[in-house]
Coordinates of C-alpha atoms in Angstrom, one line a residue:
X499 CA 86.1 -14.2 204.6
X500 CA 82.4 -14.9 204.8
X501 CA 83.5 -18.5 203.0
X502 CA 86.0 -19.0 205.6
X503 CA 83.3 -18.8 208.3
X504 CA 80.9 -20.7 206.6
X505 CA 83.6 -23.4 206.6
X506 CA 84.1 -23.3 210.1
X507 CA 80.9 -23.5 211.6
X508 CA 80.5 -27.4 211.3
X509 CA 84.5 -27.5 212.8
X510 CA 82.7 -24.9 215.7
X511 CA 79.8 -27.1 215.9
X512 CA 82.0 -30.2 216.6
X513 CA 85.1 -29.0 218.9
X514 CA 81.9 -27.5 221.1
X515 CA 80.5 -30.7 221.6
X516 CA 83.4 -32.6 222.1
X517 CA 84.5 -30.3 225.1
X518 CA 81.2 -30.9 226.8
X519 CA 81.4 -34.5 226.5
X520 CA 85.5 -33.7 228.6
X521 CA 83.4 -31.3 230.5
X522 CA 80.6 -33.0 231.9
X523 CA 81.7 -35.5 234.7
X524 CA 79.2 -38.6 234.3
X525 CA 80.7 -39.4 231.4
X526 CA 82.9 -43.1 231.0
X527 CA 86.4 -42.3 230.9
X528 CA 87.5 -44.5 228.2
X529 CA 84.6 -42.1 226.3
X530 CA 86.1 -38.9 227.6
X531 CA 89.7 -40.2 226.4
X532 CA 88.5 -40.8 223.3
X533 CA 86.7 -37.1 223.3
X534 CA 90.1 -35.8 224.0
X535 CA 91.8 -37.7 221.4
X536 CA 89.3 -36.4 218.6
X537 CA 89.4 -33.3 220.1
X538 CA 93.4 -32.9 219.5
X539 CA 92.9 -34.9 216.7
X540 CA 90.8 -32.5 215.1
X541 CA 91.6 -29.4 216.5
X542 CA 95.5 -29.6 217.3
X543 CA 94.5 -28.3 220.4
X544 CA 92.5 -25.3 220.8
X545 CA 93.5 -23.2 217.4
X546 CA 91.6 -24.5 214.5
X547 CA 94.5 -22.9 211.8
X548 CA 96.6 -25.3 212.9
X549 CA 95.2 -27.9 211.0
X550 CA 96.8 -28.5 207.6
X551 CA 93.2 -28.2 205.5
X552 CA 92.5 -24.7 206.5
X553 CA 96.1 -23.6 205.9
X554 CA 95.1 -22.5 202.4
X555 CA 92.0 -20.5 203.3
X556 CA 94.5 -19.2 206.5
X557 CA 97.3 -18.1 203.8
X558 CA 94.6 -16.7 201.6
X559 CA 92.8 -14.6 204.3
X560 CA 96.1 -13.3 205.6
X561 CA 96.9 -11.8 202.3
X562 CA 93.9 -10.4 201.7
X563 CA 94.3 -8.7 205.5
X564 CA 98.4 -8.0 204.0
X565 CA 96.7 -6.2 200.7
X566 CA 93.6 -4.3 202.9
X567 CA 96.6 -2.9 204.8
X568 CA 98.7 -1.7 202.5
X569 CA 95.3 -0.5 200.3
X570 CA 95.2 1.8 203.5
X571 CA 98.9 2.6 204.1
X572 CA 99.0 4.0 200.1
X573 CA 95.4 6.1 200.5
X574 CA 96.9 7.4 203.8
X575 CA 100.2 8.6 202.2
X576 CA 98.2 9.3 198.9
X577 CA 95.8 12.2 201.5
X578 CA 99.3 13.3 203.0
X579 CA 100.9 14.0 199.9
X580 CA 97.7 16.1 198.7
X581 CA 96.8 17.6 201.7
X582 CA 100.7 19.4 201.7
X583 CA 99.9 20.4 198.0
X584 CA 96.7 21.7 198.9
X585 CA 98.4 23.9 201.5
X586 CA 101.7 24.3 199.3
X587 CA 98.6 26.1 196.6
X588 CA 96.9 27.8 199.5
X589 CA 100.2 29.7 200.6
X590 CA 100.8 30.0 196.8
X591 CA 97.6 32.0 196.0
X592 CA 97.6 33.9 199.5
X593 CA 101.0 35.2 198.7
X594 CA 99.8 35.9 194.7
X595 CA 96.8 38.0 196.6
X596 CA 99.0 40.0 199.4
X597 CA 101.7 40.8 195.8
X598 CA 98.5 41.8 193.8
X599 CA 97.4 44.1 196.7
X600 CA 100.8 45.6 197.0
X601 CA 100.6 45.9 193.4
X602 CA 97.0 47.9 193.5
X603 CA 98.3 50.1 196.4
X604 CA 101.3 51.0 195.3
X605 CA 99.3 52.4 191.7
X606 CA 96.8 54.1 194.0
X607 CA 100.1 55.6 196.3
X608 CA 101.5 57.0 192.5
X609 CA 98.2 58.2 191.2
X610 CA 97.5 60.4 194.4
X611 CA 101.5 61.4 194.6
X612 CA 100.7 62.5 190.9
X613 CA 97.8 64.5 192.0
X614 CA 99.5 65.8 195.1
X615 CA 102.6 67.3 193.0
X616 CA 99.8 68.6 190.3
X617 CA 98.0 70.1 193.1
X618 CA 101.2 71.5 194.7
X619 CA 102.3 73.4 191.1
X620 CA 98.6 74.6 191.0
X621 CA 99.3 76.2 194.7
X622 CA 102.2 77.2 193.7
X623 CA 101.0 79.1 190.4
X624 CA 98.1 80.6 192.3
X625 CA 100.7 82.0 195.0
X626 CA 102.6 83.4 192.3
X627 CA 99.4 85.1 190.6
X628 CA 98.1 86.6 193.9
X629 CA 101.7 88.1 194.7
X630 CA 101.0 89.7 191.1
X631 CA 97.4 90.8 191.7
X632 CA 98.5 92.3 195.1
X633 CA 101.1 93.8 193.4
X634 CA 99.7 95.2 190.9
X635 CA 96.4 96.4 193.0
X636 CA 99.2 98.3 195.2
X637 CA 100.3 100.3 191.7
X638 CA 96.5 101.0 190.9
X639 CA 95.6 101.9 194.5
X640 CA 98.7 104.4 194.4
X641 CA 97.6 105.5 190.5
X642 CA 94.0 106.4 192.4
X643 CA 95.9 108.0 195.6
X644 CA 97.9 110.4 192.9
X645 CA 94.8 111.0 190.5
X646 CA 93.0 111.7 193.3
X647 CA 95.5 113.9 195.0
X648 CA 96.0 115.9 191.6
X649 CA 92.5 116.1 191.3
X650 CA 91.8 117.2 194.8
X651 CA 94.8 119.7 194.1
X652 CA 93.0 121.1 191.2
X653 CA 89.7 121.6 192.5
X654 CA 91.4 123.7 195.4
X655 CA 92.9 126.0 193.0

């Protein structure tokens, strides 16, 4: 592109002094006529790519605008495409986390209903042993009440 430039500063230089000399009006006609005539000559008017030298650098630059663009249209696409897979893997692995949570709470939820029903049969086997001790402490306390009644019986006679 630089080349291109380059190129066309001498064509700049040129067109730019040729529409002064049309410009300015104390210049002979026949000379401003002749300014115009180089000036279309040269220039094909006011657009320089319409001359048929700098159609090759024209065609060349275009393409190299044609290829830029579509350089840009593919990286664009390319950064759309990952960014849904990087959110596709995001929803992935968020989802793998909640299921391993799950997963750990649920094992915790069976370990303490484990240790809930263990505790319950421990309750339920001390129940069971304290209706036995009160049970039984209601034969000795009626054993004492009769020994102690014989005895008491005894002694008064």
């Amino acid at each position: 592109m630089e080349a291109i430039q380059q190129d066309m500063e001498p064509f700049w230089t040129e067109m730019n002094a040729l529409r002064s000399v049309i410009s300015t009006t104390d210049v002979d006609p026949a000379c401003r006529g002749a300014c115009k005539k180089a000036l279309e000559a040269n220039a094909c008017g006011s657009n320089p790519w319409q001359n048929p030298h700098l159609e090759g650098p024209r065609a060349e630059a275009l393409e190299y605008l044609r290829k830029e663009k579509e350089g840009y249209m593919t990286t664009n696409i390319l950064y759309q495409f990952w960014i849904q897979e990087a959110s596709k893997n995001r929803k992935l692995c968020e989802s793998k986390q909640l299921a391993k949570q799950v997963d750990e709470t649920k094992s915790k939820y069976a370990d303490f209903e484990k240790q809930e029903a263990k505790l319950r049969e421990e309750l339920k086997y001390a129940k069971e042993q304290q209706k036995e001790l009160q049970s039984m402490q209601k034969k000795e306390l009626k054993k004492q009440k009769n020994n102690l009644g014989k005895k008491c019986t005894k002694m008064k006679s």
